Amino acid sequence: MATTFERTASGAIIYKAAKPRTYPQLDLLTLLFDTKIHVDAVDPSKAITKAQQRQLVNSTAYTLRHRYGIGQSGPDNDVVLCISSGHWLLPTLFYSTIAAGGVFTSSNPGSTAWELAGNLAQVDAKLMFCNEDTKAVAIAGAKLAGLPLSRLLVLGSRPAFELSEQENGDAVPVSPANSLGWERITDRSALENSIICVLFSSGTTGKPKVCRLSHANMVSEATLVIDVHRDVYRRQGREFVYNTLAHLPTAHIAGVQGYFVNPFYAGGTLFWMARFDFAEFLAHAKRHPITSFFSVPPVFLLIAKSPLVTDQLDAIESAVSGAAPMGRELQAVARAKLGHGRAHLSQTWGLSETTGSMTMRPLDVPDDTTGSVSMLLSNCEARVVDDGGRDVEPGSPGEIWVKGPQVTKGYFKNDAANREAFVDGWFCTGDIGFFKNDMLYIELIKYKGNQVAPAELEALLLSHPKILDAAVIGVAGADTEVPRAYVVADPKAISAEDIAAWVGSQVANHKKVRGGVFFLAAIPKSPSGKILRKDLRELARKDAKKSKL
């Protein structure tokens, strides 16, 4: 923290911190017990404090156990599925399910009734939560899956927490007079082998895989990330403030770990949006100054390019991009829009199976300008292997295998997937990357020595009104790797040549899609929305073989 001084008219020399901060005008006990942790971004009067959250979790857990039997037969058995748009009371459902001894899972609010029914059946869900935004699809999905509507609970907040059974509209009794405390677990084996959350993960055909997450997974992920930030602030003599804005779906690890767990552990306030809208996002960021921010490359592209961005993001001190690599040029332009250009902007890498981040860049380490996804977290290990599972030399690319306390123990009721995903205790991520100067690089295309981030080109392609979806990979050119685009679009409305020319007019020379533009009916993705580039690389290899015949 910088110190300045000034001379007064009387000749006094006064030293002070260069950057003043505001602090709450509250009594001590109100500060400690009534700190708001989850707040409706539109109506901040809808909020819950730490003290209220604990009481509400215990009361709701009691109802889940004694009215619906969740956890009645022991922990790790009864799955409760949630399908909802963003809501400031969603964390209560997550915490209460775990406290009752249940297992939490979540479906994308954009799911169809058939997709939702498949999710319900796959995990044998005993209960389902929804909110008003998702009630119609929840009812249809429950009927298809054979889940009684008496076991579909609708979340409301008029103005406080309320649940009602869809079958008859009756209010579900949740009273402070009834309380169920959660089981305190300290045995290491029990913590590692517990199942408190399952998330739908990759799978392009048939049923998606469902990864199991334990107490140990989620605790290690929260502490290994947040404690590093907290230590940096402590060393610098600064107050650690972790206020952020929930704008991503809670059906994926970024929402579950990133919104339900990490901000609460950090002691911050989380402001909830129902769904992402960029103009509203900026308005909320201005109204509720956020200090910490995690998002994905398409959002950072909007921040970098949109004229709507002025001073709304000036309070941000640290920002992280994940889900896909971000090009270093985009990273530099986006950073200039955050915190008066002084925010720490880094990239992270991870999966649902790793409970989120496996890498991070501490706040006291200068920003990376090379396009890396940062360094491995403490207690994490990685290998880089070729197609035969043999370790490659440092600096060479290959598939990344990982170990660590946040890595899943396996998939839910899927021994075949477990055999495929694990080799001698190492989790095979399927992602291609390499280590250089202690940093990890993922999926970067190298065109004549220049780095091209697939995510940046994908975000550009998606901005075209005639392109519904897109993915970019690197393929072998005559003497270098070149970008290739796969798009979902009507070839009668726009040609591959038109798309390539349009991209070329928008980007630097080395980013042109020299590998061609190819049309697909659908981009292969995991249920969490992650592009399955391994499938696209295999498709490119098959096309290359055909062209040689």
Short mmCIF file of N, CA and C in Angstrom, two decimals, residues 60 288 308 357 536:
data_model
loop_
_atom_site.label_atom_id
_atom_site.label_comp_id
_atom_site.label_asym_id
_atom_site.label_seq_id
_atom_site.Cartn_x
_atom_site.Cartn_y
_atom_site.Cartn_z
N THR A 60 -34.48 -25.45 7.13
CA THR A 60 -34.83 -26.09 5.86
C THR A 60 -34.33 -27.52 5.82
N HIS A 288 -23.46 -1.74 -7.36
CA HIS A 288 -22.89 -2.52 -6.26
C HIS A 288 -21.41 -2.76 -6.57
N LEU A 308 -20.19 0.62 -24.29
CA LEU A 308 -21.01 0.81 -23.09
C LEU A 308 -20.16 0.86 -21.82
N SER A 357 -10.90 -24.59 -10.44
CA SER A 357 -9.51 -24.24 -10.75
C SER A 357 -8.49 -25.27 -10.29
N LEU A 536 -13.38 -32.73 -32.25
CA LEU A 536 -13.14 -31.95 -33.46
C LEU A 536 -11.79 -32.30 -34.08
#
